[in-house]
mmCIF file of C-alpha atoms in Angstrom:
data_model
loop_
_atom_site.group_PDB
_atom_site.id
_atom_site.type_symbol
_atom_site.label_atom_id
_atom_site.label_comp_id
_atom_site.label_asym_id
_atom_site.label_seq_id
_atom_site.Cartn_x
_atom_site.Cartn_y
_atom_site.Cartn_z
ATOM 1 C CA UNK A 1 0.000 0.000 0.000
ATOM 2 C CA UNK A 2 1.454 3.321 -1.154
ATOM 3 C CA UNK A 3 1.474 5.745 2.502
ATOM 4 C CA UNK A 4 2.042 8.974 0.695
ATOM 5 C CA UNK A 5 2.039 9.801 -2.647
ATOM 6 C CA UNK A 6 1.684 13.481 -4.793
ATOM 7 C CA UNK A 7 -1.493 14.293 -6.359
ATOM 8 C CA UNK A 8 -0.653 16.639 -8.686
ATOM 9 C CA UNK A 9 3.469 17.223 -9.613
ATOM 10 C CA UNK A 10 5.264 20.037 -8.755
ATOM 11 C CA UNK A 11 6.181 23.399 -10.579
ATOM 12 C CA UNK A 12 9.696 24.941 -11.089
ATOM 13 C CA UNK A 13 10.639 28.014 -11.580
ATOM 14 C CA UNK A 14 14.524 28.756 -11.896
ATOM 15 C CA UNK A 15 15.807 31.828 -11.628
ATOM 16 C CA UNK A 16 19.559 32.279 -12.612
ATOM 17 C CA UNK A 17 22.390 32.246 -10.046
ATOM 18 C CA UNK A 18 23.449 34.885 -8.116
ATOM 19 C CA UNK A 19 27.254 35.405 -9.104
ATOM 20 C CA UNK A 20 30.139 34.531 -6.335
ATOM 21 C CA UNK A 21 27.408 32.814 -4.311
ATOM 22 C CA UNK A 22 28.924 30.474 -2.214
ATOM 23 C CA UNK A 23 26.027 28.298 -0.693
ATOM 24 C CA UNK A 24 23.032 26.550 -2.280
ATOM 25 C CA UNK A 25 20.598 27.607 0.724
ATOM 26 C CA UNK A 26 17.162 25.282 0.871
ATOM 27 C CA UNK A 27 14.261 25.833 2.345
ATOM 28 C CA UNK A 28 10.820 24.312 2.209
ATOM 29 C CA UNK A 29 7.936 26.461 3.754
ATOM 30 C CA UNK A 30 4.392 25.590 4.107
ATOM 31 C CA UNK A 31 2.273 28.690 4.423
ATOM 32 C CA UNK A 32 4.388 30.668 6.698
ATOM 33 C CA UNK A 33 4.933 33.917 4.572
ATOM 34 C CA UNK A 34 5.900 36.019 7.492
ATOM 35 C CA UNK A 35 8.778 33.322 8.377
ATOM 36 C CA UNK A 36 9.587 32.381 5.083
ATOM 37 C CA UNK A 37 10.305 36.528 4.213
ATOM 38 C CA UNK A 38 12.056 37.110 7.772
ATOM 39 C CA UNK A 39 14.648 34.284 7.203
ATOM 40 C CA UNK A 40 15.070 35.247 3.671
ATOM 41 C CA UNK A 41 15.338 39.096 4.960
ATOM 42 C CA UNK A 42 18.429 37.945 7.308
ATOM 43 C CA UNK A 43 20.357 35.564 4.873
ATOM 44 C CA UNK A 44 20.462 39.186 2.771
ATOM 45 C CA UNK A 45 20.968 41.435 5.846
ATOM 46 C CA UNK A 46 23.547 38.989 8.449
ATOM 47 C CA UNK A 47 25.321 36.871 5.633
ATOM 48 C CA UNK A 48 29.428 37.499 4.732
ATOM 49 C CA UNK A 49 29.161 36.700 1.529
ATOM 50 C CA UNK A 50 26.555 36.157 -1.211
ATOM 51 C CA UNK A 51 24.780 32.179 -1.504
ATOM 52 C CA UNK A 52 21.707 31.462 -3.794
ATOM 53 C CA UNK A 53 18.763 30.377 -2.129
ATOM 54 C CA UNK A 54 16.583 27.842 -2.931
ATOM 55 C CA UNK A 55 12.932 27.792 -1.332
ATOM 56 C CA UNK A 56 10.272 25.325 -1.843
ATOM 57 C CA UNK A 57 6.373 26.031 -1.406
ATOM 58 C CA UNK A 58 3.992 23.990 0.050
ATOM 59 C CA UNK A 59 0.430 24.930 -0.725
ATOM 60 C CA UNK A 60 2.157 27.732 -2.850
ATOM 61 C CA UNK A 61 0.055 30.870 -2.576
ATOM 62 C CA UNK A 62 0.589 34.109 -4.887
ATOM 63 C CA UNK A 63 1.749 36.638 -1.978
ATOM 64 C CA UNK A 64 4.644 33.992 -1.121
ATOM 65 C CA UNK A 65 5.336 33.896 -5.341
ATOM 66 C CA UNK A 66 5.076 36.912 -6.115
ATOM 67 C CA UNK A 67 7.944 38.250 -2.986
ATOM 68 C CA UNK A 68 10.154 35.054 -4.827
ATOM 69 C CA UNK A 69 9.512 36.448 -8.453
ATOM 70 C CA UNK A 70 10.667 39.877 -7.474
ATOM 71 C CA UNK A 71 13.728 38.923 -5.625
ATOM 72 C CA UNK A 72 14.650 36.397 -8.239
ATOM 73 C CA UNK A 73 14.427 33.540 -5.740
ATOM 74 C CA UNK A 74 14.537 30.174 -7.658
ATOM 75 C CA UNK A 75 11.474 28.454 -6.319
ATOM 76 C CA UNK A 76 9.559 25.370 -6.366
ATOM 77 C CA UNK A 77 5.374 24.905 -5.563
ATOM 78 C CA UNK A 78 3.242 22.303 -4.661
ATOM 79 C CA UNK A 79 -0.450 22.938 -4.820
ATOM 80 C CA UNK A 80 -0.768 20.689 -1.882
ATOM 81 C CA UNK A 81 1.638 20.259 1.091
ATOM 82 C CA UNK A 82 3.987 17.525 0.595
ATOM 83 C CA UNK A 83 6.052 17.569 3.024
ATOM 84 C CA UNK A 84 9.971 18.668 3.729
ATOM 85 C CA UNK A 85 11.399 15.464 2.234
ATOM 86 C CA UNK A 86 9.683 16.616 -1.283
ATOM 87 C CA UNK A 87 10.140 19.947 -0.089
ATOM 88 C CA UNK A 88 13.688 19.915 0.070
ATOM 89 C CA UNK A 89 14.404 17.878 -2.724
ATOM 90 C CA UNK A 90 12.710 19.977 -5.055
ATOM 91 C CA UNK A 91 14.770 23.246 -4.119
ATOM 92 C CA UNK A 92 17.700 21.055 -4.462
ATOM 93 C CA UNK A 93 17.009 20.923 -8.167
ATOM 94 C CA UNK A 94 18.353 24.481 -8.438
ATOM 95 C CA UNK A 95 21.127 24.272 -6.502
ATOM 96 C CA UNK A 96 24.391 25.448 -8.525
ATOM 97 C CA UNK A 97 26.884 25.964 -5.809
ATOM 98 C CA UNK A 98 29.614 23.491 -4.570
ATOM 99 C CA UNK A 99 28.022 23.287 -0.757
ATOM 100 C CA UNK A 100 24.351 22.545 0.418
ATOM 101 C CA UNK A 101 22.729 24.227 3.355
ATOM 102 C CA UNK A 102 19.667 22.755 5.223
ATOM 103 C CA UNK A 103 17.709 25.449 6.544
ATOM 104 C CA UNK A 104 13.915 26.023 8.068
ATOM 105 C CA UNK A 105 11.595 28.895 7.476
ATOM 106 C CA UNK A 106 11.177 30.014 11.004
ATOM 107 C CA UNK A 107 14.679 30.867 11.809
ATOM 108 C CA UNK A 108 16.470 34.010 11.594
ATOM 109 C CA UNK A 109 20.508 33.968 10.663
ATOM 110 C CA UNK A 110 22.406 36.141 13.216
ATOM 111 C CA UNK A 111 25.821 38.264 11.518
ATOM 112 C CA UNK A 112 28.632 35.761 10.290
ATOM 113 C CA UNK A 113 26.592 32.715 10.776
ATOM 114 C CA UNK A 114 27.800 31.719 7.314
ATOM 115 C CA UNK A 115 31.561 33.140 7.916
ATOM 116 C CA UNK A 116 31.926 30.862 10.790
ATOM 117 C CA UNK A 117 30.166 27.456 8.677
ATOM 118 C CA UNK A 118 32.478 28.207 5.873
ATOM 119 C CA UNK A 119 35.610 28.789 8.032
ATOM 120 C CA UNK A 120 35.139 25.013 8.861
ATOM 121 C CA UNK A 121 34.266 24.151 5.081
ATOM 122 C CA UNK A 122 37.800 25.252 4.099
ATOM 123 C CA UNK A 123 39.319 23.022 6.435
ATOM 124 C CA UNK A 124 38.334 19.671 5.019
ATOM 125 C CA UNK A 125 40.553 17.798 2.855
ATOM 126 C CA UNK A 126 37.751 15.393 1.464
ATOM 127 C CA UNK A 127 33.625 16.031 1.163
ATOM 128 C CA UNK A 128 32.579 13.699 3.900
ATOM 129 C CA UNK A 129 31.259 15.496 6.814
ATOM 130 C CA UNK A 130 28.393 17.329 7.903
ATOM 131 C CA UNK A 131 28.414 20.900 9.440
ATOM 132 C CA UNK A 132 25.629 22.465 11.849
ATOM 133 C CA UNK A 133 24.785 25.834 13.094
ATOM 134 C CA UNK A 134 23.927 26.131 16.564
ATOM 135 C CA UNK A 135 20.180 26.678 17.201
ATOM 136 C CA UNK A 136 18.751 29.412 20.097
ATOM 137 C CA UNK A 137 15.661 28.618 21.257
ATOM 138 C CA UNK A 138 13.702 30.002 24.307
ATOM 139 C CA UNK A 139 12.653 27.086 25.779
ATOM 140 C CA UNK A 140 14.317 24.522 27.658
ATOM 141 C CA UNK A 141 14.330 20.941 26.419
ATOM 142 C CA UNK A 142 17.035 18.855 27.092
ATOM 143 C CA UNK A 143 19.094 18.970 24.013
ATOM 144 C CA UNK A 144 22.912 20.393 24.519
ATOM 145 C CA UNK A 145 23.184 21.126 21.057
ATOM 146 C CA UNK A 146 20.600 24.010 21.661
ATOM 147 C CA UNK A 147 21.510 27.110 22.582
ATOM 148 C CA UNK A 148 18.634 28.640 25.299
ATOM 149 C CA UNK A 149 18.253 32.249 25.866
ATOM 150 C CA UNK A 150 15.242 34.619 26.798
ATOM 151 C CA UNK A 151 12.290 34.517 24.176
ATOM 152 C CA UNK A 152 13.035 37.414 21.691
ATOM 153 C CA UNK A 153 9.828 36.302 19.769
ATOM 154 C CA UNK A 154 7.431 33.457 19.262
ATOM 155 C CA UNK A 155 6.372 34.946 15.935
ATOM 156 C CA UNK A 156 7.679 37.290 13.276
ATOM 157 C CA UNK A 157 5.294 40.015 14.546
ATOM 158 C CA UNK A 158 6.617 39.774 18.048
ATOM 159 C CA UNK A 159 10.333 39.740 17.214
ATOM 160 C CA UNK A 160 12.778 41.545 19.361
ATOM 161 C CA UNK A 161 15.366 41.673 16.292
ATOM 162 C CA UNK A 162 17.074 45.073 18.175
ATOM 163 C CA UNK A 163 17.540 42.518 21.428
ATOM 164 C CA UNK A 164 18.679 39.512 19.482
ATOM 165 C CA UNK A 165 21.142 41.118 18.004
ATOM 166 C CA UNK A 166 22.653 43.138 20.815
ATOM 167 C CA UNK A 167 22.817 40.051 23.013
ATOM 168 C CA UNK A 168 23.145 36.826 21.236
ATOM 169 C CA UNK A 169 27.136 36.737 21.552
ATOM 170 C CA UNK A 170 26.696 36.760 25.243
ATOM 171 C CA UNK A 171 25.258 33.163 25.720
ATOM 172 C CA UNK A 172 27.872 30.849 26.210
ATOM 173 C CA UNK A 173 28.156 27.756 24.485
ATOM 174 C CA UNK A 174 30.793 25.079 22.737
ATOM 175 C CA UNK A 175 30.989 23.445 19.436
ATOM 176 C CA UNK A 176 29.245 20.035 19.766
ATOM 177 C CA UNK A 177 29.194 16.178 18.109
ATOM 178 C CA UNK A 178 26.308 15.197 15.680
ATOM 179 C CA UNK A 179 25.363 17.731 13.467
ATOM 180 C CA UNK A 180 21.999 17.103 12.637
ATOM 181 C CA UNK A 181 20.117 20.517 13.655
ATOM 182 C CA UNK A 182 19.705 23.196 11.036
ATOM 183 C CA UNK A 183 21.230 24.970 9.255
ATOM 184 C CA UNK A 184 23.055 22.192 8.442
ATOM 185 C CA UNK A 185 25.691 22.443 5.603
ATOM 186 C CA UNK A 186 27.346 19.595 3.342
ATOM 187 C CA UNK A 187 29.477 19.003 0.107
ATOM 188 C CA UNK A 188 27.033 18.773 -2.999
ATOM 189 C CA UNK A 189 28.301 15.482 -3.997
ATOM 190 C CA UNK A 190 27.496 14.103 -0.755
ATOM 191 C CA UNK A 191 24.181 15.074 -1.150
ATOM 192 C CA UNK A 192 24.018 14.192 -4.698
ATOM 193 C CA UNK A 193 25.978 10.233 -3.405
ATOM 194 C CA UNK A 194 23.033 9.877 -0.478
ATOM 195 C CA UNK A 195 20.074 10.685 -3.225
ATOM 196 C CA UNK A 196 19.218 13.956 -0.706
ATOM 197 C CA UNK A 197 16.379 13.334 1.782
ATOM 198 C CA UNK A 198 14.220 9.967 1.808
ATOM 199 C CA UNK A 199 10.574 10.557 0.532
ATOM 200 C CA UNK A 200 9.578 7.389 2.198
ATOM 201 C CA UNK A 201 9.310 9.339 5.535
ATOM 202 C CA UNK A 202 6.982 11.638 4.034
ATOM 203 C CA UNK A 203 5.828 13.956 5.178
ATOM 204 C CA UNK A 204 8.657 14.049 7.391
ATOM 205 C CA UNK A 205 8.807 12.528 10.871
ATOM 206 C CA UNK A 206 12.660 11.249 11.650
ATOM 207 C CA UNK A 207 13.604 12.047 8.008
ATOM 208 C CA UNK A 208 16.693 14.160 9.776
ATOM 209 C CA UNK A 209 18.054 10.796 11.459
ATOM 210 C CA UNK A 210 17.404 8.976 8.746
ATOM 211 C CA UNK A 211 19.189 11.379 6.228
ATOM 212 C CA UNK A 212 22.048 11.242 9.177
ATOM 213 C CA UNK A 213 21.990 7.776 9.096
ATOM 214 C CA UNK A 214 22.321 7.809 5.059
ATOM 215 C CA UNK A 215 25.883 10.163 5.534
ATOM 216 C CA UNK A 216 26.558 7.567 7.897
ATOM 217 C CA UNK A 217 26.686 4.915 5.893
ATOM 218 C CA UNK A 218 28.368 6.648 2.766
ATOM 219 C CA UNK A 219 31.045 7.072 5.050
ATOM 220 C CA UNK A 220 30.806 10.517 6.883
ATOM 221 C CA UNK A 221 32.653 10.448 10.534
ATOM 222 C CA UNK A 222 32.639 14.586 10.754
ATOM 223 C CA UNK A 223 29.529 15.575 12.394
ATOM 224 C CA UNK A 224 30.177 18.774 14.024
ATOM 225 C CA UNK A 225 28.050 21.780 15.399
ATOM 226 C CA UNK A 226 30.008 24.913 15.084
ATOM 227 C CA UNK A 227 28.975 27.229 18.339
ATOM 228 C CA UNK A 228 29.576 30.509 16.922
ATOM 229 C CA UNK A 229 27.429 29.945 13.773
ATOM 230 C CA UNK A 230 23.657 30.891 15.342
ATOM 231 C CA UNK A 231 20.290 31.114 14.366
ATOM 232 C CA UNK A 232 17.170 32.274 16.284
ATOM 233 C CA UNK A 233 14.727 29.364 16.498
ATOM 234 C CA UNK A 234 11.055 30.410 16.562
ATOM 235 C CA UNK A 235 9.707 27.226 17.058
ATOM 236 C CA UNK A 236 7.080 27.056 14.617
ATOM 237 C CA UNK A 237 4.892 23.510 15.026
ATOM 238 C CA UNK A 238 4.224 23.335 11.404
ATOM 239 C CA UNK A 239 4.079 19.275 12.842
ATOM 240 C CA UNK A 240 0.887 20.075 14.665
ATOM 241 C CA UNK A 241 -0.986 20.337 10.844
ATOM 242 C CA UNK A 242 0.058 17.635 9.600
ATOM 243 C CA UNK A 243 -0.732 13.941 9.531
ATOM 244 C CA UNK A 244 2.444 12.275 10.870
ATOM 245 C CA UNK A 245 4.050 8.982 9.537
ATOM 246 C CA UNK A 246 5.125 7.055 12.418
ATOM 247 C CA UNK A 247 8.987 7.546 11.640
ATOM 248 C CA UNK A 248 10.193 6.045 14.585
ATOM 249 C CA UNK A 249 9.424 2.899 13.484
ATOM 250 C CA UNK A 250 9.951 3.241 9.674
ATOM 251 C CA UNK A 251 13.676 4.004 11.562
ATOM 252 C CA UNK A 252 13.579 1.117 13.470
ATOM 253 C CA UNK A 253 12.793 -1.315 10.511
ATOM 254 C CA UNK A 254 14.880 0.607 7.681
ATOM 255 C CA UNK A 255 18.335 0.568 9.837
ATOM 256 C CA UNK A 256 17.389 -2.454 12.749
ATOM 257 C CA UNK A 257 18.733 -0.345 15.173
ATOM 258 C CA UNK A 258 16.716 2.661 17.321
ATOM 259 C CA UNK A 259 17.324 6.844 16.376
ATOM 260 C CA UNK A 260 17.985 7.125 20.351
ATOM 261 C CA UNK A 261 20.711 4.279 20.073
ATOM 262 C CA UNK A 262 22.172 5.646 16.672
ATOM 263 C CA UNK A 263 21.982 9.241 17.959
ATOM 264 C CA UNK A 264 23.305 8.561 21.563
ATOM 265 C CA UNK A 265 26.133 5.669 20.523
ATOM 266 C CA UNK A 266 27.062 6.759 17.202
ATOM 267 C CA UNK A 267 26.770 10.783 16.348
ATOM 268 C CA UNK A 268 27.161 11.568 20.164
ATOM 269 C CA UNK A 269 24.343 14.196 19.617
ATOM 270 C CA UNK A 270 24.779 17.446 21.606
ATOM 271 C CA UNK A 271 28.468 15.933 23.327
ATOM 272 C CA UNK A 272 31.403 17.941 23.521
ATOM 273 C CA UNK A 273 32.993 17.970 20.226
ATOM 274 C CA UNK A 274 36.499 16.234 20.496
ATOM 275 C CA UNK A 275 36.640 15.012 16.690
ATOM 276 C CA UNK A 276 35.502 12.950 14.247
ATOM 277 C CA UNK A 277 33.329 9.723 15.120
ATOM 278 C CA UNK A 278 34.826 6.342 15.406
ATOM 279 C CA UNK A 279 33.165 3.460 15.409
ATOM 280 C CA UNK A 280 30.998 3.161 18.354
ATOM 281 C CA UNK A 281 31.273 1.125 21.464
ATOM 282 C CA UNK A 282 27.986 -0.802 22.018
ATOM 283 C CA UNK A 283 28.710 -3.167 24.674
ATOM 284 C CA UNK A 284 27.111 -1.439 26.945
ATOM 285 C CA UNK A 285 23.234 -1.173 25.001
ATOM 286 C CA UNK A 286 23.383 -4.866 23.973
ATOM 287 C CA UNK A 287 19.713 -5.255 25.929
ATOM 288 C CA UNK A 288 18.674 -2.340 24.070
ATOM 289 C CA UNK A 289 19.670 -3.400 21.063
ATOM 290 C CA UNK A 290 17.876 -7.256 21.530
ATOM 291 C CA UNK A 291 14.508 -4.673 22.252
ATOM 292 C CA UNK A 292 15.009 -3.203 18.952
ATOM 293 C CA UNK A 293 15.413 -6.240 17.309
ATOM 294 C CA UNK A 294 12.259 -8.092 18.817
ATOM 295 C CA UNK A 295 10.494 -4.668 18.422
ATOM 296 C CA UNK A 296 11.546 -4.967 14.790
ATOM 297 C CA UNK A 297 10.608 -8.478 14.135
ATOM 298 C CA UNK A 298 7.265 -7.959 15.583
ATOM 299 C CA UNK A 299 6.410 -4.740 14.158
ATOM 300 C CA UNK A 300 5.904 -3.356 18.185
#
């Protein structure tokens, strides 16, 4: 039984590359025109150098089109909402540049953010790894990859942008393991190698540790969160409108092994970063692991 499939097929319209640009930026939005032209607004405003971005609508509506159009934004629409796998796969089509960055609507890019992504970039010798920005968000959840500070906005129309950006230096913080949070940047090839995100978990539920699981397997050991590279979170729960796929256990049976096992044993999510991954020592989750596997076998 197909889960998920398009009903109608999506619409391209490339626009041509802005020259010198450095990153391929994508980003899927699903009716959130005030996010979608805030982020957009500080990529142009807070960036060191020039990147082309690369935006994907779902439900496409004219305002959002017509902003695109007349900033030459190469876009993609969907006259339904299919989802961020689609959604960023589609905006991938137009990316020119040599370097892919991951990136959601309802963020805002503080100064450098790119500087300090591509700083790291230049000092690869090869195109497997995976680079991360360090989220702020205003809540606390226990993630050490986040960066928490005082709410400077829950919306666009609430934004404390003046605040942000007098005070976002001053939380304290240190580059972490895992990668995995947006913006997230890679080598094009990489993406290109993996076949970009996997529409199976359409419309998106544990796509991101599946698509780390997929850089895992090509090979990619650098997973790294760079501290000084921060956007504002607003938290948008674009999940709440949605039907959800049950991607916990699509993980579960695609890889046989957990996301909490492969994101706590093997990408050492939200650790302090001490270099690249080696293989991981499972000795001690071997009871967790026999769960997974009955779990698995009986579809629990």
């Amino acid at each position: 039984m197909i889960d998920f499939q398009l009903s109608s097929p999506i619409e391209f319209y490339p626009y041509k590359k802005p020259e010198n640009a450095i990153f391929s930026i994508l980003i899927p939005s699903w009716k959130n025109d005030a996010h979608l032209k805030l982020v957009i607004d500080s990529i142009f405003k807070n960036s060191t150098y020039t990147h082309q971005i690369c935006v994907h609508l779902n439900e496409g509506n004219t305002l959002s089109k017509v902003y695109l159009d007349q900033l030459n934004i190469s876009h993609s629409l969907s006259h339904e909402n299919v989802g961020v796998c689609f959604g960023f796969n589609a905006a991938a089509g137009f990316a020119e540049c040599d370097y892919i960055v991951l990136i959601d609507d309802d963020m805002y890019v503080t100064p450098e953010w790119d500087k300090w992504l591509y700083d790291e970039v230049k000092k690869q010798t090869n195109p497997y790894w995976c680079i991360s920005g360090s989220m702020m968000e205003r809540t606390g959840r226990e993630n050490q990859a986040v960066i928490l500070c005082k709410n400077y906005g829950a919306n666009p129309a609430e934004f404390d942008e003046k605040g942000l950006l007098e005070e976002y230096r001053t939380y304290q913080h240190q580059d972490w393991s895992g990668s995995l949070w947006y913006p997230l940047v890679l080598d094009k090839r990489i993406w290109t190698l993996i076949g970009g995100l996997s529409t199976e978990f359409s419309p998106g539920m544990y796509s991101d540790p599946d698509f780390m699981m997929k850089l895992w397997q090509a090979g990619v050991r650098h997973f790294k969160g760079i501290e000084k590279s921060r956007v504002y979170h607003f938290m948008s729960k674009s999940t709440s409108r949605i039907v959800k796929n049950d991607g916990r256990k699509q993980f579960l049976s695609k890889w046989k092994i957990s996301n909490s096992v492969f994101s706590k044993y093997f990408l050492r999510l939200g650790e302090k970063y001490t270099g690249d991954i080696s293989q991981p020592d499972l000795s001690g989750v071997r009871l967790k692991l026999k769960i997974d596997n009955l779990k698995r076998k009986f579809n629990f």
